[in-house]
CSV table of C-alpha atoms and ligand atoms in Angstrom, one decimal:
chain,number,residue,atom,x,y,z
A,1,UNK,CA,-7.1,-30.1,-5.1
A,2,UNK,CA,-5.6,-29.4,-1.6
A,3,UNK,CA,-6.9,-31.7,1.6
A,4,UNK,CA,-6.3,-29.8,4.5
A,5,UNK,CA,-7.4,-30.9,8.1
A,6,UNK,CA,-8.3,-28.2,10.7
A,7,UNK,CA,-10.6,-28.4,13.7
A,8,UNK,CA,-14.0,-29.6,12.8
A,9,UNK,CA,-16.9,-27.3,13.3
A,10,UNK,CA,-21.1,-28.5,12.5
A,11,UNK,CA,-23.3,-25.6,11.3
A,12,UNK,CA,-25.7,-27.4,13.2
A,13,UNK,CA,-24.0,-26.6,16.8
A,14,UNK,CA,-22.8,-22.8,15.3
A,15,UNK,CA,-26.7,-22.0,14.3
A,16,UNK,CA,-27.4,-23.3,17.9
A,17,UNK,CA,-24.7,-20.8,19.9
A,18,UNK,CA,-26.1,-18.5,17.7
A,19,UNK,CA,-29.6,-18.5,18.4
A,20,UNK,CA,-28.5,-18.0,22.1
A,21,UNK,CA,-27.9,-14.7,21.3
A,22,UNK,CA,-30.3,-12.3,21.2
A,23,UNK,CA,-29.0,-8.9,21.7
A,24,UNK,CA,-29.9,-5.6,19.9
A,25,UNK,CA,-28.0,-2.3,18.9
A,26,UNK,CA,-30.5,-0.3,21.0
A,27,UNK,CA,-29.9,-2.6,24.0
A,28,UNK,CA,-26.1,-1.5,24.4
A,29,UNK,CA,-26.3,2.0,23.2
A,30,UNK,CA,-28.5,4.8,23.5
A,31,UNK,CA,-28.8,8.1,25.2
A,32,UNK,CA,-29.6,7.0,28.5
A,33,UNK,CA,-26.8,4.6,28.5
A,34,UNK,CA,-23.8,7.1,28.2
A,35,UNK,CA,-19.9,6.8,27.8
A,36,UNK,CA,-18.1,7.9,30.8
A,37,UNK,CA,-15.8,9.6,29.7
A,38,UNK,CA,-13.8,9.9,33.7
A,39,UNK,CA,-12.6,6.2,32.6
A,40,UNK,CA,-10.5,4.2,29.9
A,41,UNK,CA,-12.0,2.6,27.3
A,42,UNK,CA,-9.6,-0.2,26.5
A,43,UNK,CA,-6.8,-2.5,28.4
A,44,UNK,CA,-3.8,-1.1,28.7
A,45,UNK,CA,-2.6,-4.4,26.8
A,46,UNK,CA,-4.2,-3.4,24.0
A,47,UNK,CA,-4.2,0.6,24.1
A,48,UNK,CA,0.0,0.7,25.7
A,49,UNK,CA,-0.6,4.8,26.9
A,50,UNK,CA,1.1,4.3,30.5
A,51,UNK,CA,4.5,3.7,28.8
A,52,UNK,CA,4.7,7.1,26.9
A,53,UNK,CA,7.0,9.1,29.1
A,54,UNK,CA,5.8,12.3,27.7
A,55,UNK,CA,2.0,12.4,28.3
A,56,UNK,CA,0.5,13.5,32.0
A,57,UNK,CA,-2.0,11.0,33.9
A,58,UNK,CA,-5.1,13.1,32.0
A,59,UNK,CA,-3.3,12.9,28.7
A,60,UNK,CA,-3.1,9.2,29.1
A,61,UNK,CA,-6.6,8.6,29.7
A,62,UNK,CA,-7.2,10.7,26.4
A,63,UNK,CA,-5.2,8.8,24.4
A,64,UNK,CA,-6.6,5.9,25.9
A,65,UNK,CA,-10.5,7.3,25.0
A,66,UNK,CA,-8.9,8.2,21.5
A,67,UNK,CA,-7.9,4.8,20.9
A,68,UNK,CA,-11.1,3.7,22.1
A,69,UNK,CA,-13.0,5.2,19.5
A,70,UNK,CA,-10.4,4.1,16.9
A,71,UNK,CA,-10.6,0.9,18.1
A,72,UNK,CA,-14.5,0.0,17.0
A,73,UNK,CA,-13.7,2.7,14.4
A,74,UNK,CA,-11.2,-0.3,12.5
A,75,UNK,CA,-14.0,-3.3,13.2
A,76,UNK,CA,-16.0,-1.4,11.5
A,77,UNK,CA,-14.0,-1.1,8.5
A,78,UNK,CA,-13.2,-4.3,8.3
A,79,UNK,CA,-16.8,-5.8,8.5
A,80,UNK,CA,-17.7,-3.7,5.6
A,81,UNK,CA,-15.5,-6.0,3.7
A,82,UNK,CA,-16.6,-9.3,5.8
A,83,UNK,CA,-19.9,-8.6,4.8
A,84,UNK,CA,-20.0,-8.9,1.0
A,85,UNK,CA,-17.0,-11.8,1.3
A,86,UNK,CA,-19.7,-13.5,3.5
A,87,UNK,CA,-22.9,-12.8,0.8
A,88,UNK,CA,-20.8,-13.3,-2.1
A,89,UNK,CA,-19.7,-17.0,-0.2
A,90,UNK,CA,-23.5,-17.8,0.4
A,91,UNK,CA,-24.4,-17.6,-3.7
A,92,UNK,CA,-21.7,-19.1,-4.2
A,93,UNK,CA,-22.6,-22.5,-2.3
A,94,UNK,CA,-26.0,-22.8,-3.3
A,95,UNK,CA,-29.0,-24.3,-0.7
A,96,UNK,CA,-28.1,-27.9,-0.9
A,97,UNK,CA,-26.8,-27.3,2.7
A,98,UNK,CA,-29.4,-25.4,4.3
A,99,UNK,CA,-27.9,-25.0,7.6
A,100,UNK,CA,-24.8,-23.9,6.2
A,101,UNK,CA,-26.9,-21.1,4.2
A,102,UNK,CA,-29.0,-20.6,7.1
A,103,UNK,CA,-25.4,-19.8,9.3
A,104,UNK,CA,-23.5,-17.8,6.6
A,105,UNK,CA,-26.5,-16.1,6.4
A,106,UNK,CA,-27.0,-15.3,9.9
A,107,UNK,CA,-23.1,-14.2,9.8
A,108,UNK,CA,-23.9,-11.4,7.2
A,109,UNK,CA,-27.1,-10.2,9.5
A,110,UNK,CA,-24.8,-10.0,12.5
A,111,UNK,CA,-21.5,-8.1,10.5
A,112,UNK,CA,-24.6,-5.9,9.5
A,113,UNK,CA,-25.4,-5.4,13.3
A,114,UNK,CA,-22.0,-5.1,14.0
A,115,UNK,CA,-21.7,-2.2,11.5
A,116,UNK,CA,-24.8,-0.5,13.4
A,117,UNK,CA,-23.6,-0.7,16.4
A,118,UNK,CA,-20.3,1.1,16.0
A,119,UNK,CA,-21.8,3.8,14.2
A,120,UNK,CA,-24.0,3.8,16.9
A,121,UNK,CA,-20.7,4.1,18.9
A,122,UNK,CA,-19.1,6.8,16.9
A,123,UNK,CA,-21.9,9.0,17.3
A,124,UNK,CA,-22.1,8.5,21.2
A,125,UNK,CA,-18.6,9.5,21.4
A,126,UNK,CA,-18.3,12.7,19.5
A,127,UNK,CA,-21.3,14.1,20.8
A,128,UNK,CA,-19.4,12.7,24.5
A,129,UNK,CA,-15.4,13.8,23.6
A,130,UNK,CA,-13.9,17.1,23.8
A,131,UNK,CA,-12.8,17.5,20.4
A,132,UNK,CA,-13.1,16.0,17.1
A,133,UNK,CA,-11.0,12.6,16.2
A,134,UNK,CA,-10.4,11.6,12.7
A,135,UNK,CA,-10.7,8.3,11.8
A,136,UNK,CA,-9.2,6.3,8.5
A,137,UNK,CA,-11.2,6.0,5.7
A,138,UNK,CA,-13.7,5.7,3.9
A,139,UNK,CA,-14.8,2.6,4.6
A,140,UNK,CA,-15.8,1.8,0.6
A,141,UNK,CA,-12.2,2.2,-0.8
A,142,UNK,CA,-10.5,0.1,2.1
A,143,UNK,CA,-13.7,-2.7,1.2
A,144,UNK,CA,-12.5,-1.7,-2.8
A,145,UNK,CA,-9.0,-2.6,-2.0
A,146,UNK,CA,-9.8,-5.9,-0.2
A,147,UNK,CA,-12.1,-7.3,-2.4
A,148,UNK,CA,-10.5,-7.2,-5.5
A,149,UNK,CA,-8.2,-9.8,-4.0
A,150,UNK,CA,-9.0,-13.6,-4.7
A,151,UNK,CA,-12.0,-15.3,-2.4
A,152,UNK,CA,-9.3,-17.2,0.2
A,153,UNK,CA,-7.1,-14.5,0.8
A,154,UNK,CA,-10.2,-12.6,1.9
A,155,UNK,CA,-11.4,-14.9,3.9
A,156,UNK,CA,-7.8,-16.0,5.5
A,157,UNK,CA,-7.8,-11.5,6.5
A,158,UNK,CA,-11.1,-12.3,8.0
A,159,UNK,CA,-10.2,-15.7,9.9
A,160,UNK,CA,-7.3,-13.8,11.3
A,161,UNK,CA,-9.5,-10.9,12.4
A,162,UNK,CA,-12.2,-13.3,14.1
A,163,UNK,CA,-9.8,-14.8,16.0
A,164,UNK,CA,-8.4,-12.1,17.0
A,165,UNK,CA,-11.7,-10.8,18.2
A,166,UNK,CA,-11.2,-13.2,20.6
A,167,UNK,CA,-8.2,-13.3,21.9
A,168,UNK,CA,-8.8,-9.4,22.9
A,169,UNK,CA,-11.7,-10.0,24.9
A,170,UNK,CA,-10.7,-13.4,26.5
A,171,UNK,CA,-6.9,-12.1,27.2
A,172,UNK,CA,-7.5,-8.2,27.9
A,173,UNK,CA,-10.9,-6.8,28.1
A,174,UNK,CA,-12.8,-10.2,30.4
A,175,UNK,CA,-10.0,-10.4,32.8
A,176,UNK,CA,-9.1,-6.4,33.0
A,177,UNK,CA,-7.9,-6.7,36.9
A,178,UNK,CA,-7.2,-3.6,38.2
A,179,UNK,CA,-8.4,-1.7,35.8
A,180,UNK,CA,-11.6,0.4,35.9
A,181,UNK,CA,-12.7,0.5,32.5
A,182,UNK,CA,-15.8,2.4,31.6
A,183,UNK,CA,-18.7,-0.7,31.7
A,184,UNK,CA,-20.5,0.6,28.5
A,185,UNK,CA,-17.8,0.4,25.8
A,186,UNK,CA,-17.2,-3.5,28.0
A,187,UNK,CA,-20.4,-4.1,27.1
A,188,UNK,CA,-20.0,-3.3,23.4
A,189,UNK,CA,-16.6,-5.3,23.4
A,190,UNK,CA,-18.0,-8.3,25.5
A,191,UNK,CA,-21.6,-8.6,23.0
A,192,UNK,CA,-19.5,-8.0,20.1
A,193,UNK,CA,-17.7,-11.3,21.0
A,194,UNK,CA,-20.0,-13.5,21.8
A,195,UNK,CA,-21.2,-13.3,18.6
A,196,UNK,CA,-17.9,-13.1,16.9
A,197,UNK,CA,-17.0,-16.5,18.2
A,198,UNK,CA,-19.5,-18.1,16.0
A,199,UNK,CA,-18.4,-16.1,12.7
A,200,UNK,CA,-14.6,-17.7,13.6
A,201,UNK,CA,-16.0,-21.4,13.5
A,202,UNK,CA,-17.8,-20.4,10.4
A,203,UNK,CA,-14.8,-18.9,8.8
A,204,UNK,CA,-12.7,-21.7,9.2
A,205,UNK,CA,-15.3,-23.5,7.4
A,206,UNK,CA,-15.6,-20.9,4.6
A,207,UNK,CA,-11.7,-21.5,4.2
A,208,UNK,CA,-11.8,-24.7,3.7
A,209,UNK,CA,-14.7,-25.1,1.9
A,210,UNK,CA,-13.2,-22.5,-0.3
A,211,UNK,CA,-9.5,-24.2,0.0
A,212,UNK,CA,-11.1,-27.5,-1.4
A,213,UNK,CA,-11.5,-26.2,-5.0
A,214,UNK,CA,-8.2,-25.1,-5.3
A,215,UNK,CA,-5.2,-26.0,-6.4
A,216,UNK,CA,-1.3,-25.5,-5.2
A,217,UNK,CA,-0.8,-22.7,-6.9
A,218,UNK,CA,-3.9,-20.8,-6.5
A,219,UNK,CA,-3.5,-21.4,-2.8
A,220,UNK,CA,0.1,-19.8,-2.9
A,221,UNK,CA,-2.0,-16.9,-4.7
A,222,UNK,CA,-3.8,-16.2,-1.7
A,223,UNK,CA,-1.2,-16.7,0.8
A,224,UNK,CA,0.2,-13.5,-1.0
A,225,UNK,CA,-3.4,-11.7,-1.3
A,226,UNK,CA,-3.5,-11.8,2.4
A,227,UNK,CA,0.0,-10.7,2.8
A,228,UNK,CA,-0.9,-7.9,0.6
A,229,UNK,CA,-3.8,-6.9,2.6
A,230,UNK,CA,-2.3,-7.4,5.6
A,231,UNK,CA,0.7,-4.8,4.7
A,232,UNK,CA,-2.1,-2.6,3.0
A,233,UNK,CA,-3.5,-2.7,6.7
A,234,UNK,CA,-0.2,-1.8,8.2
A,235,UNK,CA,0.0,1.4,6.3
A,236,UNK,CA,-4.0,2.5,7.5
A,237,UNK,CA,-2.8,1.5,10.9
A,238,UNK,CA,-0.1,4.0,10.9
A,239,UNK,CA,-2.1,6.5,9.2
A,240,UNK,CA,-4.5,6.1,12.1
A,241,UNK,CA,-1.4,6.8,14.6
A,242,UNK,CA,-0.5,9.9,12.9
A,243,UNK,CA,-4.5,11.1,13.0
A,244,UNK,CA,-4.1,10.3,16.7
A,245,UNK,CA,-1.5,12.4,17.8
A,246,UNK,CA,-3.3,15.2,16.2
A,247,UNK,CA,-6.3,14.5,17.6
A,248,UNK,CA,-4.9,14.2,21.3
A,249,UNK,CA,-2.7,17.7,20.5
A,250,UNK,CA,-6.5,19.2,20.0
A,251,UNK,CA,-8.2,17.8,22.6
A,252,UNK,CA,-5.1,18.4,25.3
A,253,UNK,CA,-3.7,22.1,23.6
A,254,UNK,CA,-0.6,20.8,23.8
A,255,UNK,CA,1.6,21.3,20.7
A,256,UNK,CA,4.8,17.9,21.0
A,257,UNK,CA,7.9,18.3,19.5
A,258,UNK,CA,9.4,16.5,16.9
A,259,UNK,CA,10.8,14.1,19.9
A,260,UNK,CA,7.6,13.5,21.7
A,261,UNK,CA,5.9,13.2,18.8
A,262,UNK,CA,7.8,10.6,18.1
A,263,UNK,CA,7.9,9.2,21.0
A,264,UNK,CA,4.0,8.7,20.9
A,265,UNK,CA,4.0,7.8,17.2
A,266,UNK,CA,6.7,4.5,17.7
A,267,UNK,CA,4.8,3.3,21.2
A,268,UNK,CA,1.5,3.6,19.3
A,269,UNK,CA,2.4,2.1,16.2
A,270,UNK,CA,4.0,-1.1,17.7
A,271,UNK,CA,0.7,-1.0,19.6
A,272,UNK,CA,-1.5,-0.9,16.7
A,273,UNK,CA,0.4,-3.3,15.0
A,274,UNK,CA,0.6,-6.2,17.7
A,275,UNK,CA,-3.2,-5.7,18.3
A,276,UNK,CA,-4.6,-5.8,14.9
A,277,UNK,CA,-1.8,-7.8,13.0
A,278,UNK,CA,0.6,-9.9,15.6
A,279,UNK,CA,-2.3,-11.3,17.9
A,280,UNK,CA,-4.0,-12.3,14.6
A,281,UNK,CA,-1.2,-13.7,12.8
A,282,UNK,CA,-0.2,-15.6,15.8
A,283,UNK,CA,-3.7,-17.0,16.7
A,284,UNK,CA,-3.1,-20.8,17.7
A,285,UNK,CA,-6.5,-21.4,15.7
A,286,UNK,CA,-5.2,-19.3,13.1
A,287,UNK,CA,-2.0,-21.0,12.9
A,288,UNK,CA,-3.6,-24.2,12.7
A,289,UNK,CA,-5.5,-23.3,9.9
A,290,UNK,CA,-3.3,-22.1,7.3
A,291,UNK,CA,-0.1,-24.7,8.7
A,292,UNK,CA,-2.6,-26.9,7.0
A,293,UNK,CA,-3.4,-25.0,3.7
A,294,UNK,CA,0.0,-24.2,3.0
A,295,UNK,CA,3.2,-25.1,5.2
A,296,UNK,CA,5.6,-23.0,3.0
A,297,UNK,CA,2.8,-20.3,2.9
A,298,UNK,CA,2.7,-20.7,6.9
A,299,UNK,CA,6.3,-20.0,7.0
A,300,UNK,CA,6.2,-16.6,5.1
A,301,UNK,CA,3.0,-15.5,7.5
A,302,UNK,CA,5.5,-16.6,11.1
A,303,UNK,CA,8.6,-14.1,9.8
A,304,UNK,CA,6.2,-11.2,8.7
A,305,UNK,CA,4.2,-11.8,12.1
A,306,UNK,CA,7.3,-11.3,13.7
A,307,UNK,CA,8.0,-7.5,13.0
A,308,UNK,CA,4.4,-7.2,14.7
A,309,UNK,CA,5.0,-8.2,18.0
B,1,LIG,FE1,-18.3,-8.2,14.0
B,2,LIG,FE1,-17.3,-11.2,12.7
């Protein structure tokens, strides 16, 4: 058995925030709410187009668009392996806690939301873009790949996502000065939030009630599932740069050389990689969470977080 001590969270006060919340996919997206597509969708701290030396002012705020749609693209991906990691935790505890079924629960409806709502997204923004923008996939072989890993090292991928969540909105997308991002995908990214701050409370208690039944070396085991995933990740991610670059040659009719295509292809990948994996891996919550589980395990987590950022 491991004891491990990280911040305390009641399912009492996370089914409270939760109830606060009341918003529907139909609220934030529908055909009289468009995308404007004269605007960025994300921060440049998370999308990193100005830098690219090769690309005009337009081709920049394609890019930026094309990342957008990537962008909820990937959260959707991912919650289609929260959501069964979430179902399969809530038979696994039983009822005796009621309000910790009733939260887990109401995590699994939300991820389902989530799921809806960028599909809802998707849809919006190829009937809205120029061109057609592929996308990693599908979504049932990434969740394939995942799952077969062990319970914790699931659930550690998805603790470092939630928190993630977070940091993006509270560092990049709340406080965008300057920027004039298009208001409707900020509404997406600001809803989707609010709601993901409960599911980061609730995973850190699905870690450790998870944690609790194991022992040393099973822990170790899922310090190396989630290094596993992670890296599986970091392959999709670059896979998604590669689909980008094709999909801003099409919607631009521009044609890079092998140098500008390179150019775009190590700015974006760096990108990708500090948003999705560095800001993650680095999460102070984060960070507490597994220092606690597993100092040595923590250690191997710091050095590989460090070619991400
Ligand atoms: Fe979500
Ligand atoms: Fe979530």
């Amino acid at each position: 058995m491991t004891a491990i001590t990280i911040p305390k969270y009641s399912y009492s006060s996370i089914l409270n925030d939760a109830a606060k919340i009341t918003w529907q996919v139909q609220d934030l997206i529908s055909p009289d709410q468009p995308l404007d597509f004269t605007k960025p969708f994300l921060p440049e701290a998370i999308a990193h187009v100005q830098v690219i030396a090769c690309l005009d002012a337009d081709e920049k705020l394609t890019l930026n668009q094309i990342r957008g749609n990537s962008y909820l693209h990937l959260f959707g991906l991912v919650e289609e392996f929260i959501l069964p990691l979430v179902v399969n935790h809530v038979q696994s505890i039983g009822h005796e806690n009621i309000e910790a079924t009733e939260a887990y629960l109401c995590f699994a409806e939300e991820e389902s939301k989530h799921i809806h709502l960028f599909r809802q997204f998707a849809a919006a923004f190829e009937a809205g873009f120029e061109s057609r923008c592929e996308v990693i996939g599908p979504a049932k072989a990434i969740a394939d790949f995942v799952l077969q890993h062990s319970p914790l090292g699931v659930a550690l991928v998805t603790l470092h996502i939630e928190w993630m969540t977070q940091r993006h909105f509270l560092d990049s997308v709340r406080n965008h000065q300057g920027e004039q991002l298009d208001p409707q995908f900020c509404s997406l990214l600001k809803h989707h939030w609010q709601e993901e701050a409960q599911h980061a409370r609730l995973d850190t208690l699905m870690v450790e009630e998870v944690a609790k039944t194991l022992d040393s070396p099973a822990i170790s085991a899922a310090i190396d599932d989630y290094i596993a995933i992670i890296q599986y990740l970091n392959q999709g991610l670059k896979a998604q740069v590669q689909l980008d670059i094709t999909s801003l040659e099409q919607a631009t009719g521009r044609t890079f050389s092998v140098a500008e295509r390179d150019e775009i292809r190590q700015i974006q990948e760096l990108s990708y990689q500090k948003a999705f994996l560095g800001s993650g891996m680095s999460h102070p919550n984060f960070v507490k969470t597994v220092q606690a589980l597993s100092p040595t395990g923590y250690a191997r987590i710091a050095a590989l977080a460090t070619t991400f950022s």
